XYZ file of C-alpha atoms in Angstrom:
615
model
C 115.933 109.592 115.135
C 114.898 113.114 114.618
C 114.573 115.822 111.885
C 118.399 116.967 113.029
C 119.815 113.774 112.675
C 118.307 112.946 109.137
C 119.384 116.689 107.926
C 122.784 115.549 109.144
C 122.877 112.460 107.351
C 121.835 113.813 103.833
C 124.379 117.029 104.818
C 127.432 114.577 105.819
C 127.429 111.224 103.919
C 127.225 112.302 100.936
C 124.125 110.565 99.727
C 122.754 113.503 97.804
C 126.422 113.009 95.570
C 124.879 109.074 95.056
C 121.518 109.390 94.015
C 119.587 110.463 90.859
C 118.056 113.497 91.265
C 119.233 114.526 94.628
C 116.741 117.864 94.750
C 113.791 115.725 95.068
C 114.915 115.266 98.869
C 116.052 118.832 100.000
C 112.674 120.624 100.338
C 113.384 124.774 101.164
C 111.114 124.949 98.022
C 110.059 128.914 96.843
C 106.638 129.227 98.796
C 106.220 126.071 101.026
C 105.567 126.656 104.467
C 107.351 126.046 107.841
C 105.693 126.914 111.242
C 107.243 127.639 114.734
C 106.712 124.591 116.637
C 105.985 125.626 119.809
C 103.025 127.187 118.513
C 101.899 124.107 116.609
C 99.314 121.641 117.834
C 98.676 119.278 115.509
C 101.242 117.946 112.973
C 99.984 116.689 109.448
C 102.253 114.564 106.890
C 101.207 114.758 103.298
C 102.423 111.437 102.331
C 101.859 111.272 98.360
C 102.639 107.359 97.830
C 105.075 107.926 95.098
C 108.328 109.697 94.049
C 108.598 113.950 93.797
C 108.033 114.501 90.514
C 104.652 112.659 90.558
C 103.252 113.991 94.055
C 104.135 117.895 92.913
C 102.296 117.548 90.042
C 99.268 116.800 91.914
C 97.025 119.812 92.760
C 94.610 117.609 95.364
C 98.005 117.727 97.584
C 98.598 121.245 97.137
C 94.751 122.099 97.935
C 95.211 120.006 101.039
C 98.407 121.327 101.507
C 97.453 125.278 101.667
C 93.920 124.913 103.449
C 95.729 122.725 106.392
C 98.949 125.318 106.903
C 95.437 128.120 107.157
C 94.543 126.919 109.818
C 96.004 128.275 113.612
C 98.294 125.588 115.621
C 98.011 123.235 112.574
C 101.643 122.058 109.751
C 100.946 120.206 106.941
C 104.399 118.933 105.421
C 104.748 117.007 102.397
C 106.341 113.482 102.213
C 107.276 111.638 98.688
C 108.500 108.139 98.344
C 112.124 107.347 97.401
C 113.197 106.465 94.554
C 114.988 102.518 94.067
C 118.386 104.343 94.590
C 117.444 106.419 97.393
C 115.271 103.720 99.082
C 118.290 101.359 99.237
C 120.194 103.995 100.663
C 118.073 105.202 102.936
C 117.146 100.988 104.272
C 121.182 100.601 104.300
C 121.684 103.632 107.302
C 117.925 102.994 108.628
C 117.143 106.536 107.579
C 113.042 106.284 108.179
C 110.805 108.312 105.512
C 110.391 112.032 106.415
C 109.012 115.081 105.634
C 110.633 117.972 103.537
C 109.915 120.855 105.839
C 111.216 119.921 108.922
C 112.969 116.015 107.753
C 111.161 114.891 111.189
C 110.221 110.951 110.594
C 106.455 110.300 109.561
C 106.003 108.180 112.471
C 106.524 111.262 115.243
C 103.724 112.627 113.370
C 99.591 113.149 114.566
C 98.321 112.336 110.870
C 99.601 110.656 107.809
C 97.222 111.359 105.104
C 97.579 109.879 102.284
C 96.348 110.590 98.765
C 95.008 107.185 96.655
C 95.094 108.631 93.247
C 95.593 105.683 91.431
C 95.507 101.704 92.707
C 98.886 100.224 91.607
C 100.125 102.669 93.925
C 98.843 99.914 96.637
C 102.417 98.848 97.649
C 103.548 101.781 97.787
C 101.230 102.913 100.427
C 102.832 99.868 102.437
C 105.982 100.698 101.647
C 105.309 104.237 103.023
C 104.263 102.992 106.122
C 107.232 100.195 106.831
C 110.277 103.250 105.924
C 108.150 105.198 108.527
C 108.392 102.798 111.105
C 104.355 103.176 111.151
C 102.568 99.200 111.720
C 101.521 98.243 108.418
C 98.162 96.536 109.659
C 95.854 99.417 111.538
C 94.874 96.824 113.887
C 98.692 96.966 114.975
C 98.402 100.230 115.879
C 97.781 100.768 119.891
C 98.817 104.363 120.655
C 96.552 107.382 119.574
C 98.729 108.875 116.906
C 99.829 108.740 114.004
C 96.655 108.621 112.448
C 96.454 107.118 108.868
C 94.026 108.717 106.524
C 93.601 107.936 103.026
C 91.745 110.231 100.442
C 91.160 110.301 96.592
C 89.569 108.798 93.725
C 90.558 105.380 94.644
C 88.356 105.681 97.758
C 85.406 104.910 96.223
C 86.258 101.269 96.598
C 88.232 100.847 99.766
C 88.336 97.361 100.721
C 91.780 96.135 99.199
C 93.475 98.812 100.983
C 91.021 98.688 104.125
C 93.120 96.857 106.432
C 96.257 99.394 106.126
C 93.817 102.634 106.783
C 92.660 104.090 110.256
C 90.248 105.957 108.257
C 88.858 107.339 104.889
C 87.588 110.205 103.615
C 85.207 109.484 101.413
C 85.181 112.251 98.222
C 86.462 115.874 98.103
C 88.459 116.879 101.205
C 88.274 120.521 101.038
C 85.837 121.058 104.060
C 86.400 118.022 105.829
C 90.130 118.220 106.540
C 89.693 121.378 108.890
C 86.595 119.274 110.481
C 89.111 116.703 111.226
C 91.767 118.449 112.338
C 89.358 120.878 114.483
C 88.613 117.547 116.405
C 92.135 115.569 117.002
C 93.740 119.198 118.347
C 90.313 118.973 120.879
C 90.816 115.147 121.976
C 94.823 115.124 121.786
C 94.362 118.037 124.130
C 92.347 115.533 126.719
C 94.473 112.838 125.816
C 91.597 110.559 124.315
C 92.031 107.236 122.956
C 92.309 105.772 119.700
C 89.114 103.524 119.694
C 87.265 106.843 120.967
C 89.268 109.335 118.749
C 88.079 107.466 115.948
C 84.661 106.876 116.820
C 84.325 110.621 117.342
C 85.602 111.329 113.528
C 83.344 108.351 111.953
C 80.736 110.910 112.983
C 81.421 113.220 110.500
C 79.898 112.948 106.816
C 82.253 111.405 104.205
C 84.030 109.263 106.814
C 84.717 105.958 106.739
C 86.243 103.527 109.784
C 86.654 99.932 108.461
C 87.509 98.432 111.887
C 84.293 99.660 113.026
C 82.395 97.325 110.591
C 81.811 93.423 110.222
C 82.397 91.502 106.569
C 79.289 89.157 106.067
C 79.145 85.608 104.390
C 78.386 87.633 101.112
C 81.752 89.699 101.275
C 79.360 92.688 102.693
C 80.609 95.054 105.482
C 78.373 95.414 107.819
C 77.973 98.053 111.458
C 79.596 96.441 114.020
C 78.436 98.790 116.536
C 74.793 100.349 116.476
C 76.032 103.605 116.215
C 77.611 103.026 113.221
C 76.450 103.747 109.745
C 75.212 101.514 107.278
C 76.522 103.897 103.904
C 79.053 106.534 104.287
C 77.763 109.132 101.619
C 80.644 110.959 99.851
C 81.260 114.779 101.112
C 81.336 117.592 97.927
C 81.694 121.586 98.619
C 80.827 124.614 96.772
C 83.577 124.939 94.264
C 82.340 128.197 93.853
C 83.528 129.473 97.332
C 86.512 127.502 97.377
C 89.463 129.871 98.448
C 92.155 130.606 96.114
C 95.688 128.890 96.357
C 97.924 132.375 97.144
C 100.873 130.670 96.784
C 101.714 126.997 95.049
C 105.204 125.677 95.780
C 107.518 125.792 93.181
C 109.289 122.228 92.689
C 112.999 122.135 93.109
C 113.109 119.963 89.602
C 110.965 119.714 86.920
C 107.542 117.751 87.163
C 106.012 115.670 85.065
C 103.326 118.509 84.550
C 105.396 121.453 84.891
C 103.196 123.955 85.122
C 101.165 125.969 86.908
C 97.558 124.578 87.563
C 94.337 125.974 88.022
C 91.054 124.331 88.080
C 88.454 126.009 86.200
C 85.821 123.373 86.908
C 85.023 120.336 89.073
C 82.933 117.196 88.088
C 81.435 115.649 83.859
C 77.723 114.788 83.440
C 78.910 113.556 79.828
C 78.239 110.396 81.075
C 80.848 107.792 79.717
C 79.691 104.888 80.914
C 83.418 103.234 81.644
C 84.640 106.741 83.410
C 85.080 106.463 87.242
C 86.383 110.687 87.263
C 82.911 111.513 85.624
C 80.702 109.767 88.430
C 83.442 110.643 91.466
C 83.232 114.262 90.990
C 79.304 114.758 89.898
C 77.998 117.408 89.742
C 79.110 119.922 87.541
C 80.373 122.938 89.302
C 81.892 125.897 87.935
C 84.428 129.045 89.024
C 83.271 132.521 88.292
C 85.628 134.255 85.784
C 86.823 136.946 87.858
C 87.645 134.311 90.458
C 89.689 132.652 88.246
C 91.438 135.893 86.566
C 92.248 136.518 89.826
C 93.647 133.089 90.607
C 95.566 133.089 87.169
C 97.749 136.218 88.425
C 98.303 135.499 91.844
C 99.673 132.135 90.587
C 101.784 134.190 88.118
C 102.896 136.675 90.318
C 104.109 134.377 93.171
C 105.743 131.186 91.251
C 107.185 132.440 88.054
C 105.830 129.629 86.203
C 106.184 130.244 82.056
C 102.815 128.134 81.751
C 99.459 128.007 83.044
C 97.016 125.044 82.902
C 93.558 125.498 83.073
C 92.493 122.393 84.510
C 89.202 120.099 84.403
C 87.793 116.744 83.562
C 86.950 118.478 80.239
C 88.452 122.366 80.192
C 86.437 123.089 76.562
C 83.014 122.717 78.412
C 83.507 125.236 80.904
C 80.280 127.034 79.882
C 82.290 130.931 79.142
C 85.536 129.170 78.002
C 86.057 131.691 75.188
C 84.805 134.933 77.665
C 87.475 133.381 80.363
C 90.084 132.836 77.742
C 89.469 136.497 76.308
C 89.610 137.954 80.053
C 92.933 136.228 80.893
C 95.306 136.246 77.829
C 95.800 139.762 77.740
C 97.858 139.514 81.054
C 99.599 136.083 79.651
C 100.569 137.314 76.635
C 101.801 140.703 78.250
C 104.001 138.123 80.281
C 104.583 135.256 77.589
C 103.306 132.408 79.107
C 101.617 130.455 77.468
C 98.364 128.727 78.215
C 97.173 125.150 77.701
C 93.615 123.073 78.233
C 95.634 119.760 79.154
C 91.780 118.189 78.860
C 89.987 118.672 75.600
C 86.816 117.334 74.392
C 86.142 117.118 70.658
C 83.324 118.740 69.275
C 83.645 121.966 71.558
C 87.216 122.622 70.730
C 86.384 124.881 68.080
C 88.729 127.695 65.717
C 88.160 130.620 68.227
C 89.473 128.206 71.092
C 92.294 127.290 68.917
C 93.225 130.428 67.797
C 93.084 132.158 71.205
C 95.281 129.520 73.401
C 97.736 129.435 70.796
C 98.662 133.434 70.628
C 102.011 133.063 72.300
C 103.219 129.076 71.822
C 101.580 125.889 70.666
C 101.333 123.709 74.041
C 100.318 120.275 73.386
C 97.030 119.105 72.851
C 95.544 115.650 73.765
C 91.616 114.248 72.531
C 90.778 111.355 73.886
C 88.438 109.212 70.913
C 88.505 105.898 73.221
C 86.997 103.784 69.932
C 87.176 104.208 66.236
C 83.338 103.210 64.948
C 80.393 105.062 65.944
C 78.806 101.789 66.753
C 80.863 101.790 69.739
C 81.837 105.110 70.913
C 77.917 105.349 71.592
C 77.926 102.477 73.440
C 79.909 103.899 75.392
C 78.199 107.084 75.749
C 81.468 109.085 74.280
C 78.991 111.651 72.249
C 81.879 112.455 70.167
C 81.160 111.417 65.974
C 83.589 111.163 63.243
C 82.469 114.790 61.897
C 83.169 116.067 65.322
C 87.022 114.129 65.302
C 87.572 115.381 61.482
C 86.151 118.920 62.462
C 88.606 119.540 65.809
C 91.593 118.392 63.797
C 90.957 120.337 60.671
C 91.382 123.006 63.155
C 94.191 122.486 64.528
C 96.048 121.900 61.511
C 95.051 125.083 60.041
C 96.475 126.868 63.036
C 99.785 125.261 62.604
C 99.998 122.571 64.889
C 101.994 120.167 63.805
C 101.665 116.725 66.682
C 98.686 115.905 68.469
C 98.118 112.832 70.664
C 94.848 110.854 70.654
C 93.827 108.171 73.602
C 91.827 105.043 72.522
C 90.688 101.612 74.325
C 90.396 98.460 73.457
C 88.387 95.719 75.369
C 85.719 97.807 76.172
C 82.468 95.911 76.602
C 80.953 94.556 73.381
C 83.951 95.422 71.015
C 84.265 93.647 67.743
C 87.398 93.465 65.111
C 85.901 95.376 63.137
C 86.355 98.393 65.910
C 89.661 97.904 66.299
C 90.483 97.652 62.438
C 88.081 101.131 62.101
C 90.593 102.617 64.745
C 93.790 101.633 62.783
C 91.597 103.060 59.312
C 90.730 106.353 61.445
C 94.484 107.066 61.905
C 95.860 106.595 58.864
C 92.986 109.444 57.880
C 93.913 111.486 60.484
C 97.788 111.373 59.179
C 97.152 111.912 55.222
C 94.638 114.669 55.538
C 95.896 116.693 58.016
C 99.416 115.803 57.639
C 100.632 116.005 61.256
C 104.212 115.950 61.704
C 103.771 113.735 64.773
C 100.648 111.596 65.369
C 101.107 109.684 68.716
C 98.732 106.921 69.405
C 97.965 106.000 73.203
C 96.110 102.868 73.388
C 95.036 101.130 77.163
C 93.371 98.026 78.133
C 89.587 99.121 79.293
C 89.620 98.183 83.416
C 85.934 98.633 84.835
C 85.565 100.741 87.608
C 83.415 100.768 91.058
C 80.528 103.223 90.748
C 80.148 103.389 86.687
C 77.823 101.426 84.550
C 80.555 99.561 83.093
C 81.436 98.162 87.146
C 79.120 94.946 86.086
C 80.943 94.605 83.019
C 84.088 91.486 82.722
C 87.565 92.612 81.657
C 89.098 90.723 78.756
C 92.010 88.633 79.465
C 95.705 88.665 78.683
C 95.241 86.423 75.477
C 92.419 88.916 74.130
C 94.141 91.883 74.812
C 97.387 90.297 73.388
C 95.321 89.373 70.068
C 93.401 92.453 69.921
C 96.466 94.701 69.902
C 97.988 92.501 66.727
C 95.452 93.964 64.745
C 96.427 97.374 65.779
C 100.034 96.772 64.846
C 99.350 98.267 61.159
C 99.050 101.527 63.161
C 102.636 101.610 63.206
C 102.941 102.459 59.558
C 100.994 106.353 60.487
C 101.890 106.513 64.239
C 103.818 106.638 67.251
C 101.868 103.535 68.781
C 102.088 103.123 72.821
C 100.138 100.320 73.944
C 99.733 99.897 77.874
C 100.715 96.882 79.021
C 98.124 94.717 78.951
C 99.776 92.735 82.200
C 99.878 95.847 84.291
C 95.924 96.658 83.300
C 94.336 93.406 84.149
C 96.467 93.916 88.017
C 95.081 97.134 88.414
C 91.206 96.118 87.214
C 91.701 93.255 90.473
C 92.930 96.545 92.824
C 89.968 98.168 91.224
C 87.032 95.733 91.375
C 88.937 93.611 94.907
C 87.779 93.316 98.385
C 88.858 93.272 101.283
C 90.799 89.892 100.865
C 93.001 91.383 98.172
C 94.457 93.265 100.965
C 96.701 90.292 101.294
C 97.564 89.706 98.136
C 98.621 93.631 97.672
C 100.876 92.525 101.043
C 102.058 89.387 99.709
C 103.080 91.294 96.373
C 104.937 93.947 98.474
C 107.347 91.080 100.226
C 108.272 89.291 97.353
C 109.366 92.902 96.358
C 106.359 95.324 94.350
C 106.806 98.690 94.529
C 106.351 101.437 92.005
C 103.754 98.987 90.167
C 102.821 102.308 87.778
C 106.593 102.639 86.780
C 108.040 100.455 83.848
C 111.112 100.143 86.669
C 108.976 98.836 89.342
C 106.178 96.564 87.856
C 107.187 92.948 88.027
C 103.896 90.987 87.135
C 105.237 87.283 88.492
C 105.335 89.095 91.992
C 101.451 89.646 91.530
C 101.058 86.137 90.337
C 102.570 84.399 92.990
C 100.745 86.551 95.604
C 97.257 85.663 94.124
C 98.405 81.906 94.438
C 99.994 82.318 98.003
C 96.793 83.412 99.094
C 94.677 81.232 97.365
C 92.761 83.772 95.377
C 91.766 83.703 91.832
C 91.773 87.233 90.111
C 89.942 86.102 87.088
C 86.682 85.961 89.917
C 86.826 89.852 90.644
C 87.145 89.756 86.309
C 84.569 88.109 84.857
C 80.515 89.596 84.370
C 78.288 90.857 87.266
C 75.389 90.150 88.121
C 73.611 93.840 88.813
C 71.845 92.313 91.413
C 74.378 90.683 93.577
C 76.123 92.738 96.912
C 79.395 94.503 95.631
C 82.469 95.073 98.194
C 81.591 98.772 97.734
C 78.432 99.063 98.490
C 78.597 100.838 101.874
C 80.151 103.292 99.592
C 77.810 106.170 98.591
C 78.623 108.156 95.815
C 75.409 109.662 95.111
C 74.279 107.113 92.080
C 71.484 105.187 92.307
C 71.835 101.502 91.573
C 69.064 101.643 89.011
C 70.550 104.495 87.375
C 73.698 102.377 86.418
C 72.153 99.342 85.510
C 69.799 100.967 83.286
C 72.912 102.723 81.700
C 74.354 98.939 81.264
C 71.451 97.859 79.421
C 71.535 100.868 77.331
C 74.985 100.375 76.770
C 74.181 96.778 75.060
C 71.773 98.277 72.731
C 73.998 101.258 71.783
C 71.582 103.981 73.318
C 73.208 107.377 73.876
C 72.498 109.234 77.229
C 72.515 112.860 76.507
C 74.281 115.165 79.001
C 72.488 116.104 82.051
C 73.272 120.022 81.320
C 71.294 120.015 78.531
C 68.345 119.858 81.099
C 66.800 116.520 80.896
C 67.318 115.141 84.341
C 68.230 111.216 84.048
C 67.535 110.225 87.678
C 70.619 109.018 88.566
C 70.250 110.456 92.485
C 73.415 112.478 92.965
C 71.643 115.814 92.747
C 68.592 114.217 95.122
C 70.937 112.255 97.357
C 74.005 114.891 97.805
C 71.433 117.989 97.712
C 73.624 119.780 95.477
C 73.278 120.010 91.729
C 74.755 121.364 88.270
C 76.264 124.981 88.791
C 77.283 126.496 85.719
C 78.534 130.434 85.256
C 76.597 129.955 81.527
C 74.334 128.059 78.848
C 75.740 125.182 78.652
C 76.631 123.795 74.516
C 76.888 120.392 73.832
C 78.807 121.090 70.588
C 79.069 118.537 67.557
C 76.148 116.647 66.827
C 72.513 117.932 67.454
C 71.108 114.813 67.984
C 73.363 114.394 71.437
C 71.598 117.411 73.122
C-alpha cells in the first residue's frame, strides 16, 4: 500500500467522520515541509511514539525535524501514533502507520527515528513498529532499510528497549543527525549492507549498536567485535551556534503546550541529586540575547502563535533573564502575546521577573518544592529554603495572580512522616497567607534514575506509597490534590532502572494489550504484572538498594559523570550535605567538563538567589 492509497482511504470511507479528533491525521500543517521526490535521497520518518497532541508539543522533534529537511536530497516527515479509536480503525482495513506529509507507510521508509522521551512509552514504540509492518525484534530485520534509531533522554539507559533498536544516539542529536544521514545517502548509493551500514555509523561519537555487543554473566554488555567500543560517550554541541528554527509548524489542533517554544538555555548544574534532566544535559550552555530576540520574532512572524515560551530546565537562571526579558517584551506587548517561563526556580523568581512577564496576561506559573522540611529538600540537593518558597509567592500574590501549582515527591530516599506531614502544614500556609484562589497540589512517587546519585537508591513499594499518601489526604482541605498513581510509578522506575531482559517483559505487556501506559486510558497495571510473571522476572530486584560498587546495565553508557562523583553525592545525600552549584565556581569533579571537553557557557554572572549559604 502506498501514500495514494492511504490518502484515499481517509478521503473515501469516511473514517475522519468516526474518530475523535480527526485533524490529528490530515497533516498540510502552516509551515511543514514537503520535498519533490525525485530529488530526494534519503527518506527520514519522525516517529514520536505517541498521539499528535503530545509529539507537537515536543521541540526535540521539531529541532530534528528542521535541521534534517536543511539538508540537500534529504525529507524528514513526522509520524504520531493513533489514538484507541483510530488504531482500531486503522487494524480493521490494515491501514499501516504513515507519515503526514506524504501518508507513505513507515516501513517504505530509509530511517525511523524515534524519540524516547519518557519510558512508559515502551509499548508504544512496539506498537509503532507492528502498524508499520517494520519486525519488532532488530535481529528480524534482514534488508538494509528501514533503519530504526532511537534518541532522547531515555537513552541513557538503553537495555529494556535494546532489542527493538538498530541503533542509538546517545545525547543531543543536533550534529549527529546530518553525520548520519551524510553516511546512509553514501552507502545506499553503493548498495551496502546492513551488518556493514551499521558498523560504519557505530563509528561515529554518541552511537550506540547493541547487536554489536555481548551481555556477560554479570548482566554487562560487552564488544563483541574488537573494533567495537567499550563506552559510547554521549555527543553535546555548542548551543550557542545552534541555528535558529525559521519556521515551527503550526498544529492543526491544539497541543497540550500550545505555544510557541524557544529554548533560552540547555543543561542545570543545580545538582538535584534524584534529577536525570540535570545530569543528561550538563553543562550549562546559554543563547546570546540577540540570538534569541531574533528567534522570538521570526517565531512570531511565521506561526501566529498568541504565546511564547521561553524554555529551559530552569528559565529564571538564565544568567541576563531580566536584560532578555526587557529586550523582547517591547515587540510582545506591541503584538499581545503574552510570555511565560513554563520552568521556574524559587529563589530567583524575583518582583522585577514577575512584574515584567506579566505586562500583557498572567500565564501560569509552576515551582516545583519536591519536599516540605528543610531536612530533606537538602538532602536532596533542592537549594530552595522556606524563606525562598514564602518570598517567590509573596510575589506573585502581590502582582495579582490568583492559582499557582506546586510539584512535590514523596518516597524520596530517607523521608520520614514528619516530611510528609511538614508538606501538608506548608500548604495550608501557602493558602491562608497568600490567599490563592486556586492552589493545585501535584504530588509523584520518587522513581530513581540511571546516571544520578539517587540511581543506587531503592524505590518504596506500593504499600508505602499507598500509606504515605494517607497522610497527605488532609491536603485536600487547602488544595486541588493530584497524586500520581503510585502503580504506574513503580512500572516506570523497572523501565528506568531494567536491562536488557525487561525487553521481554515490555513485549509480553504489549500482547496481553499495553499501550499508551502514560495515559489514564491506556495503563492497565495487571498487564505489567502478568508479563513480569510470564517471564519469570521479579521487578522488586531492579527496586531495591545498590550496591555503588556492583556493574549497572548502563554502564557502557557515558554521560560524562564520574562514578565517584555520584557516589560521593549519595553519601552526602545521607548526611544532608548540600552541593552548591557548579556556576558559582567551585568545580566538584564530577568529569563532564574533563570527559566531554566542553564546560559551563554562560552570556553573564551567574546568581544563585535565596540563601547565601548555597553559593
Amino acid at each position: 500500500m502506498d501514500g495514494r492509497n492511504i490518502l484515499s482511504w481517509l478521503n473515501r470511507s469516511n473514517v475522519l467522520h468516526r474518530v475523535s479528533k480527526p485533524a490529528r491525521y490530515v497533516g498540510g500543517e502552516w509551515n511543514s515541509i514537503k520535498k519533490d521526490p525525485e530529488r530526494v535521497k534519503l527518506r527520514v520518518a519522525l516517529l514520536f511514539p505517541d498521539i499528535y497532541e503530545s509529539g507537537m508539543s515536543n521541540l526535540g522533534l521539531k529541532i530534528i525535524y528542521d535541521i534534517l529537511n536543511s539538508m540537500e536530497g534529504v525529507h524528514a516527515e513526522r509520524a504520531f501514533l493513533p489514538w484507541f479509536d483510530m488504531l482500531e480503525e486503522m487494524r480493521r482495513s490494515k491501514i499501516p502507520l504513515f507519515s503526514l506529509e506524504s501518508f507513505t507507510p513507515l516501513g517504505e521508509f530509509d530511517v525511523v527515528g524515534v524519540s524516547l522521551e519518557y519510558e512508559l512509552s515502551y509499548t508504544n514504540l512496539i506498537m509503532g513498529l507492528e502498524l508499520s509492518g517494520i519486525p519488532i525484534l532488530s535481529s528480524e530485520r534482514k534488508s538494509p532499510f528501514p533503519l530504526v534509531v532511537a534518541g532522547g533522554p531515555c537513552t541513557s539507559n538503553p537495555e529494556p528497549v535494546a532489542d527493538f533498536v538498530d541503533l542509538f544516539v546517545i545525547g543531543e542529536g543536533e550534529d549527529v543527525v546530518v553525520e548520519i544521514a551524510e553516511i546512509l545517502m553514501n552507502m545506499k548509493s553503493r548498495g551496502a549492507s546492513r551488518f556493514d551500514i551499521l558498523r560504519e555509523l557505530s563509528k561515529l561519537d554518541g552511537i550506540y549498536v547493541p547487536n554489536f555487543y555481548d551481555v556477560d554473566e554479570r548482566g554487562v554488555r560487552i564488544p563483541k567485535y574488537p573494533w567495537v567500543k567499550e563506552k559510547v560517550s554521549k555527543r553535546i554541541v555548542n548551543f550557542r551556534r545552534l541555528r535558529n528554527i525559521s519556521k515551527q509548524i503550526v498544529p492543526n489542533i491544539e497541543m497540550i503546550h500550545d505555544r510557541g517554544m524557544v529554548e533560552i538555555m540547555r543543561g542545570c548544574t543545580r545538582g538535584c541529586r534524584f534529577c536525570h534532566a540535570g545530569i543528561f544535559y550538563r553543562p550549562v550552555r546559554e543563547r546570546e540575547i540577540n540570538d534569541l530576540k531574533e528567534s522570538v520574532i521570526e517565531l512570531i512572524e511565521s506561526t501566529g502563535f498568541d504565546e511564547i515560551s521561553l524554555l529551559s530546565l530552569s528559565s529564571s537562571d538564565y544568567t541576563k533573564i531580566v536584560e532578555l526579558l526587557d529586550s523582547i517584551l517591547p515587540e510582545l506587548e506591541r503584538r499581545k502575546i503574552a510570555l511565560s517561563l513554563p520552568s521556574t526556580r524559587m529563589g530567583t523568581f524575583d518582583l522585577e521577573i514577575a512584574d515584567k512577564i506579566s505586562r500583557v496576561r498572567k500565564t501560569g506559573l509552576t515551582f516545583a518544592i519536591e519536599a516540605g522540611t528543610q531536612r530533606l529538600r537538602n538532602l536532596v540537593n533542592k537549594g530552595i529554603e522556606d524563606e525562598d518558597i514564602y518570598e517567590t509567592l509573596e510575589n506573585m500574590a502581590l502582582r495579582g495572580w490568583k492559582r499557582v501549582k506546586l510539584y512535590f515527591m514523596i518516597g524520596l530516599p530517607f523521608e520520614e512522616d514528619e516530611d510528609l506531614i511538614e508538606m501538608v502544614n506548608m500548604v495550608g500556609r501557602i493558602k491562608r497567607e497568600f490567599r490563592f484562589r486556586e492552589v493545585n497540589v501535584s504530588v509523584s512517587v520518587f522513581v530513581p534514575k540511571p546516571h544520578t546519585p539517587f540511581q543506587f537508591s531503592r524505590m518504596i513499594t506500593l504499600e508505602e506509597a499507598y500509606r504515605k499518601m494517607r497522610i497527605l489526604k488532609g491536603m485536600r482541605r487547602f488544595a486541588k490534590l493530584h497524586i500520581h498513581d503510585p502503580r504506574r510509578s513503580m512500572i516506570e522506575g523497572v523501565l528506568s532502572m531494567g536491562d536488557c531482559r525487561i525487553g521481554e517483559v515490555i513485549l509480553k505487556a504489549y500482547e496481553r494489550g499495553s499501550i499508551f501506559d502514560d495515559w489514564n486510558e491506556g495503563f492497565k497495571f495487571e498487564n505489567w504484572m502478568d508479563a513480569f510473571e510470564s517471564v519469570g522476572v521479579n521487578p522488586r530486584k531492579y527496586l531495591e538498594e545498590k550496591d555503588p560498587k556492583e556493574p549497572l546495565p548502563w554502564d557502557h553508557i557515558d554521560l560524562g559523570l564520574d562514578r565517584d562523583f555520584l557516589v560521593r553525592e549519595y553519601e552526602k545525600a545521607k548526611k544532608g550535605e548540600i552541593t552548591p552549584d557548579c556556576r558559582t565556581g567551585k568545580c566538584h569533579l564530577c568529569g563532564v567538563c574533563f570527559k566531554l571537553n566542553f564546560s559551563n557557557d554562560l552570556v553573564g554572572d551567574f546568581k544563585t538567589g535565596g540563601s547565601k549559604r548555597r553559593g
